[in-house]
Every structure is written in structure tokens, then in C-alpha cells.
Amino acid sequence: MTMRDLPSRIRKGRAVRRGSLAAALVAAVLSALLWPVGETAQARSESTAPTTVCFAASGIPGGEWTIRVSEFAADFLYRETRSYSGPCASYGAPAALGDGSLRTYAQLSGDRPLSVGIVFPRSTLDNLPTAMTEGKHCYDMDDDGTIDGHAECVGGHERALDLPPALAQRPDNPLTWALVNYNPMGHGPEHIYDRAHFDFHFYIQPKAERDAIRTGPCGLAIHCDDYATAVKPVPPQYLPEGYRDHGVAEAAMGNHLLDGSSPEWHGEDFTHTFIYGAYDAKISFLEPMITKELFDRLASGAVDSGCFPVRQPRQWQVGGWYPQDYCIRHRANRDDFTVSMENFRLSPAG
């Protein structure tokens, strides 16, 4: 769709807010007519190079349209409407957490994923659970007949999420589902990750296989046979350089391979990192792990949104599109957060 198509499409809605319509019309004028004072012909050409925007109109059910406008007009829409960069997203079903919810999303361009992630409103950070876990994955480790919720339960507060159908149905998509865990008191290793944080898991391993990883007395409350399976070494060509096995294999999850170059291993406070999951000598999930404090600071403007490189293995066991970056953003015009994987590259199975 182009900007000239937008007003007629918007008029079909019955409850369009005047502000959204006005912003769209102004953006159309800006795209065609207005230039910053003193701009050169070359700069003017660059400022009007078409950029893809999802125009989000308040008051219209399903009111999102992918449009092409100048960069100048796009910046205006980002300020004045709920519009966002790139093609309009498709979404998975939401799951409640705190006073808000979480859901998966995907932005696609033809055959290529541009952004795959989790989106949630700022209200999700309000009234979050305070107990160590919700008690789903527990084992009487010391055999005393009682369950210690701090020492004998794992998983925090988990929400399993389906991927958007537009992504899940693609044959070249290696991801199968997503899992978000909120850990009010963090978890081990002690003095590293024992701060309130979220785990954003994007699973390659099918959910049924993950669900079959039993509780037991080994590792992090995991069945000893499953612990042995979880810590089988991943062949080196499938593991990014610098990632190490610290024996943090967990019930209903598998092993966690940690980036030894991440700042929290070198005397700095943990804010975010990227983890590879493993089970049965295979990479099983991709995981940005992010503190609640970082989201609070993003919302307050104390820190900026940003993207960070994902260290790559030489080969992938399962072929498909894999991210080169992960990004953490607060979108002020929507008052929400996105945790995304981006800059995808198509990789064959090794």
C-alpha cells in the first residue's frame, strides 16, 4: 500500500480517532512536499527514499497496514501514532503475566524473517509474581519429605507461547515454540544471575521433547538420566567459540551454555546476555536473558534501546534462518517492549 491509498482504507473503520487520520494525512504531505531547510538535493533524495512502516491506526479492529513512505514521514509517524518500523507483524496468542501479557511476533519480508521476538506492554512489569517459582518443576532433593521452594524448585514463572502461524508454517524456520520465564530472585550461578530477570527462550527442540525432561536429584532438580543426556557435549562445529558448559542442566529445560566473554563474568553487573540451550548433544534453544531493571531503565529513558551480536557456530545442526543479532527495545509511542532476534541469515544443515 502507498500513502495515497491510506485515507480510503481508514474511512472503512467505524471508530477512527481523528489524531491517527490526521497523522497519516500529514505524513502523506510530508512525503510529497516538505524538506528540512537548507537540505541539499542529495540529502533530499536520501530523506525521501522509501522506507517500510507499519501504520497503526487507533480505533480500527486490526488497524495496521504496511506502507512505504519517506524516512522523514516515517519519523513523524513514529512520534505521532502507534506506527512502527518494518512490515506489519503477525502475532501468536497472548499469555497473561503481571498486569499485562506476552506474545510472540514475527515481521517477514517475502521468504525472509526480519524480526522474530516477544512483545509486551509496560503493564506486564507491574504486579509480577514474587515467589521464587510457581512450583511446577520441583523435587525433594534432600529426601526429607518436604519441598523447599527456594532450593528444590526451578523454572520461575513460565509462559509457553505458540509462534505466529505465518512463521511456524515456514519450512525454512528452525524455531518451533517460545517460552518466557520470569525469575523474581534470579537463579544460579550465585552472584552472577541472581537478580530478577526474564529468560526469553526460542526453542528448536519440539515442546513435547522439552516437556519430557524430568525432575530429579541431579543438577538443577533434573532426573539423573536426563542430566546425563543434557550435558552430552555439543560437537565443536555447532557451538560458538567461547561458550562453556557450567553444568547448569535444569528440569523441563535442558542445559545452558554460557558466553564466557559476557560482562557479568568479568566483574560487571548482569544486565543482559545470550545463552545457547543444549540437550542430547544438540542446540535446543536460543535465549536472550534480560534483567527487569534494564526494562525499567529503558522505559524511564535512562538507557537506550539497542541491538547486540549473537556469536555464531561454524555450522548449524538444523538448517534454516538464524539471527545474527538480538535487540531490546522500548517503543515509547506504544509504551511496550520488544525482545527480538534480527539480521537473519539462511544456513544449511551441517
XYZ file of C-alpha atoms in Angstrom:
350
model
C 0.000 0.000 0.000
C 1.093 3.596 -0.633
C 0.183 6.695 1.348
C -2.391 7.733 -1.283
C -4.345 4.520 -0.576
C -4.410 5.099 3.160
C -7.289 7.583 3.673
C -9.829 5.417 1.788
C -8.752 2.360 3.767
C -9.010 4.233 7.045
C -12.527 5.527 6.250
C -13.760 1.934 6.270
C -13.249 1.809 10.066
C -16.187 2.982 12.176
C -14.249 4.310 15.144
C -11.189 6.013 13.719
C -9.605 8.518 16.050
C -9.077 11.880 14.380
C -5.470 12.035 15.570
C -4.471 8.882 13.665
C -6.125 10.044 10.449
C -4.596 13.485 10.736
C -1.140 11.993 11.321
C -1.461 9.782 8.252
C -2.559 12.684 6.062
C 0.212 14.932 7.361
C 2.737 12.176 6.702
C 1.493 11.926 3.117
C 2.015 15.661 2.655
C 5.441 15.486 4.278
C 6.445 12.644 1.978
C 5.499 14.641 -1.099
C 6.177 18.270 -0.269
C 8.247 19.167 2.764
C 12.011 19.286 3.184
C 14.236 20.419 6.031
C 15.559 23.936 5.428
C 18.850 24.063 3.551
C 18.786 20.382 2.550
C 20.908 19.511 -0.489
C 19.500 17.655 -3.468
C 21.399 14.517 -2.463
C 20.208 14.707 1.150
C 16.683 15.404 -0.078
C 16.821 12.296 -2.244
C 18.049 10.227 0.691
C 15.350 11.597 3.019
C 12.630 10.551 0.569
C 13.995 7.084 -0.159
C 11.054 4.784 0.540
C 11.090 3.097 3.930
C 8.672 0.433 5.110
C 6.419 1.315 8.046
C 3.557 -0.482 9.732
C 0.974 2.281 10.067
C -1.049 1.536 13.207
C -4.369 3.359 13.475
C -6.104 3.533 16.833
C -9.791 2.671 16.906
C -9.858 0.244 13.972
C -10.005 -3.512 14.661
C -6.879 -4.966 13.096
C -5.927 -1.422 12.149
C -2.380 -1.987 10.868
C -1.205 -1.525 7.274
C 2.220 -1.888 5.713
C 3.029 1.304 3.799
C 6.049 2.884 2.070
C 6.895 6.488 2.945
C 9.912 8.749 3.109
C 12.197 8.465 6.112
C 11.124 11.976 7.123
C 7.452 10.950 7.124
C 8.248 7.676 8.905
C 9.876 9.575 11.779
C 6.748 11.702 12.049
C 4.501 8.635 12.205
C 6.659 7.056 14.895
C 6.249 10.195 17.009
C 2.570 10.862 16.466
C 0.962 7.429 16.047
C 1.428 3.847 17.214
C 3.217 3.012 13.960
C 6.464 1.046 13.955
C 9.343 0.239 11.658
C 9.161 -2.530 9.087
C 6.257 -4.563 7.730
C 3.287 -5.214 9.971
C 3.807 -8.085 12.368
C 1.854 -11.290 12.748
C 1.274 -12.475 16.300
C 0.857 -15.561 18.415
C -1.764 -15.932 21.130
C -1.089 -13.873 24.290
C -0.409 -15.244 27.775
C -1.065 -13.201 30.920
C 1.767 -12.081 33.204
C 1.768 -9.300 35.788
C -0.853 -6.726 34.844
C -0.215 -7.342 31.165
C 0.623 -10.124 28.746
C 3.286 -11.595 26.478
C 3.014 -12.797 22.901
C 5.288 -13.779 20.075
C 5.518 -11.792 16.874
C 7.228 -12.042 13.505
C 7.919 -9.493 10.777
C 8.535 -11.135 7.416
C 9.650 -9.875 4.031
C 8.818 -12.465 1.421
C 10.751 -15.597 2.334
C 12.968 -13.834 4.866
C 12.269 -13.215 8.565
C 13.252 -9.687 9.563
C 12.396 -9.779 13.255
C 11.167 -12.616 15.494
C 10.522 -11.933 19.127
C 8.350 -11.322 22.154
C 6.310 -8.145 22.648
C 4.677 -6.991 25.885
C 3.180 -3.766 27.282
C 4.842 -1.947 30.162
C 1.947 -3.078 32.401
C 3.444 -6.583 32.265
C 6.165 -5.340 34.630
C 3.568 -4.333 37.253
C 2.478 -6.757 39.991
C 4.783 -9.530 38.831
C 4.932 -12.685 40.963
C 7.232 -12.504 43.982
C 7.562 -16.185 44.905
C 10.757 -17.904 43.726
C 8.787 -20.215 41.396
C 5.207 -21.258 40.749
C 6.004 -24.812 41.883
C 5.616 -26.605 38.546
C 9.038 -28.272 38.495
C 10.082 -29.421 41.971
C 11.880 -32.402 43.502
C 12.612 -33.380 47.093
C 16.382 -33.189 46.605
C 17.309 -33.980 50.227
C 14.585 -36.617 50.646
C 13.203 -35.008 53.799
C 9.574 -35.333 52.755
C 9.085 -31.604 52.082
C 9.684 -29.268 49.162
C 11.856 -26.193 49.692
C 10.544 -23.714 47.133
C 13.875 -21.891 47.002
C 16.251 -24.847 46.722
C 14.146 -27.633 45.202
C 12.037 -25.929 42.535
C 13.154 -24.482 39.198
C 11.713 -22.609 36.235
C 10.483 -19.432 37.892
C 7.109 -18.409 36.445
C 6.837 -19.769 32.921
C 4.613 -18.924 29.987
C 4.670 -21.190 26.921
C 3.892 -19.349 23.691
C 2.999 -20.502 20.192
C 4.773 -18.860 17.283
C 2.745 -16.807 14.795
C 1.333 -19.194 12.165
C 2.948 -17.184 9.359
C 6.339 -18.087 10.847
C 5.613 -21.531 12.276
C 4.387 -22.892 8.949
C 7.529 -21.941 7.036
C 9.674 -24.969 6.086
C 12.910 -22.970 6.486
C 12.089 -21.820 10.036
C 14.011 -23.873 12.637
C 12.078 -22.459 15.610
C 9.147 -24.451 16.990
C 7.787 -22.509 20.002
C 8.789 -19.994 22.668
C 8.976 -19.961 26.461
C 9.301 -16.949 28.744
C 10.373 -17.476 32.357
C 10.255 -14.714 34.945
C 12.628 -15.302 37.861
C 11.853 -12.854 40.714
C 15.007 -13.790 42.616
C 17.109 -14.847 39.674
C 18.930 -18.172 39.724
C 22.456 -19.545 39.753
C 25.310 -19.284 39.297
C 25.317 -17.319 42.558
C 26.420 -13.665 42.327
C 26.096 -13.826 38.531
C 22.448 -14.309 37.572
C 20.773 -13.990 40.989
C 18.883 -10.819 40.040
C 15.240 -10.512 38.958
C 15.204 -11.259 35.241
C 13.391 -12.758 32.267
C 14.508 -15.718 30.157
C 13.262 -15.492 26.553
C 13.655 -18.985 25.071
C 13.166 -19.621 21.354
C 13.122 -23.386 21.011
C 14.410 -25.526 18.177
C 13.602 -28.642 20.212
C 9.922 -29.666 19.946
C 7.830 -28.855 23.028
C 6.948 -32.497 23.680
C 10.641 -33.365 23.978
C 11.277 -30.467 26.335
C 8.276 -31.442 28.470
C 9.720 -34.946 28.829
C 12.851 -33.683 30.664
C 12.013 -34.958 34.153
C 12.643 -33.638 37.642
C 15.119 -35.466 39.856
C 18.034 -35.153 42.306
C 20.813 -34.112 39.885
C 21.855 -30.696 38.583
C 19.048 -28.172 38.875
C 16.372 -30.595 40.091
C 16.708 -32.759 36.976
C 16.435 -36.550 36.679
C 19.950 -38.003 36.686
C 19.464 -39.877 33.400
C 18.192 -36.685 31.788
C 21.079 -34.734 33.298
C 23.500 -37.109 31.577
C 21.666 -36.543 28.299
C 21.591 -32.771 28.788
C 25.346 -32.408 29.369
C 26.454 -34.507 26.415
C 28.994 -32.256 24.653
C 27.757 -30.404 21.604
C 30.220 -31.066 18.751
C 32.542 -28.047 18.481
C 31.473 -27.029 14.980
C 27.933 -26.421 16.320
C 28.991 -24.356 19.348
C 30.097 -20.706 19.148
C 33.622 -20.042 20.338
C 33.792 -19.039 24.000
C 30.614 -20.778 25.116
C 31.119 -23.131 28.058
C 29.196 -25.835 29.896
C 28.889 -24.899 33.577
C 26.715 -27.901 34.426
C 23.536 -25.826 34.725
C 21.222 -28.509 33.338
C 17.650 -27.977 34.525
C 14.433 -29.966 34.665
C 11.924 -29.136 31.909
C 14.582 -27.148 30.086
C 17.946 -28.831 29.463
C 21.485 -27.494 29.673
C 22.587 -23.855 29.425
C 25.809 -22.988 27.604
C 27.128 -19.614 28.758
C 29.175 -16.944 26.984
C 32.424 -16.558 28.912
C 33.062 -13.158 27.308
C 29.822 -11.658 28.678
C 30.489 -8.729 31.085
C 28.930 -10.409 34.147
C 31.774 -12.965 34.118
C 34.302 -10.139 34.332
C 33.213 -8.213 37.406
C 30.342 -6.207 35.907
C 26.676 -6.400 36.890
C 24.486 -8.672 34.794
C 22.055 -6.732 32.584
C 21.592 -8.969 29.537
C 23.291 -11.873 27.802
C 22.668 -14.513 25.138
C 22.590 -18.222 26.027
C 22.530 -21.357 23.888
C 20.491 -24.280 25.217
C 21.534 -27.882 24.649
C 20.102 -31.354 25.048
C 21.399 -34.691 23.778
C 24.422 -33.011 22.136
C 22.162 -30.691 20.094
C 21.456 -26.979 20.314
C 17.905 -26.882 21.666
C 17.088 -23.190 22.162
C 18.307 -19.620 21.681
C 17.890 -17.382 24.729
C 18.244 -13.671 25.374
C 18.257 -13.265 29.186
C 17.487 -9.748 30.473
C 17.062 -8.154 33.891
C 13.804 -6.492 34.919
C 15.866 -3.479 35.932
C 17.029 -2.996 32.348
C 13.422 -2.832 31.125
C 12.606 -0.303 33.851
C 15.588 1.820 32.818
C 14.612 1.630 29.149
C 11.112 2.877 29.966
C 12.479 5.770 32.035
C 14.905 6.818 29.303
C 17.960 6.121 31.475
C 19.342 3.801 28.784
C 18.694 3.478 25.061
C 17.263 0.600 23.101
C 19.884 -1.398 21.265
C 20.976 -4.479 19.349
C 23.801 -6.850 20.187
C 25.642 -9.536 18.177
C 24.801 -13.211 18.548
C 28.002 -15.234 18.405
C 27.680 -17.871 15.701
C 28.716 -21.518 15.410
C 30.535 -22.610 12.279
C 27.598 -24.836 11.344
C 24.005 -25.491 12.391
C 22.603 -28.961 13.009
C 19.173 -27.890 11.730
C 19.103 -25.770 8.596
C 17.126 -22.542 8.322
C 17.134 -18.838 9.127
C 19.236 -17.900 12.176
C 19.709 -14.476 13.819
C 22.968 -12.545 13.832
C 21.704 -10.012 16.418
C 19.309 -9.752 19.330
C 17.619 -6.462 20.211
C 15.999 -4.981 23.308
C 13.688 -2.014 22.711
C 11.174 0.208 24.427
C 8.714 1.760 21.965
C 7.568 4.983 23.614
C 4.709 5.586 21.170
C 3.213 2.195 22.117
C 4.602 2.022 25.678
C 5.683 -1.551 25.106
C 8.858 -3.610 24.866
C 10.189 -5.954 22.228
C 12.866 -8.595 22.673
C 13.755 -9.699 19.184
C 16.166 -11.705 17.085
C 17.124 -9.961 13.840
C 19.548 -9.823 10.899
C 18.754 -13.385 9.857
C 20.975 -15.485 7.627
C 19.904 -18.656 5.868
C 22.195 -21.533 6.899
C 22.188 -25.101 5.586
C 22.226 -28.065 7.926
C 25.820 -29.030 8.670
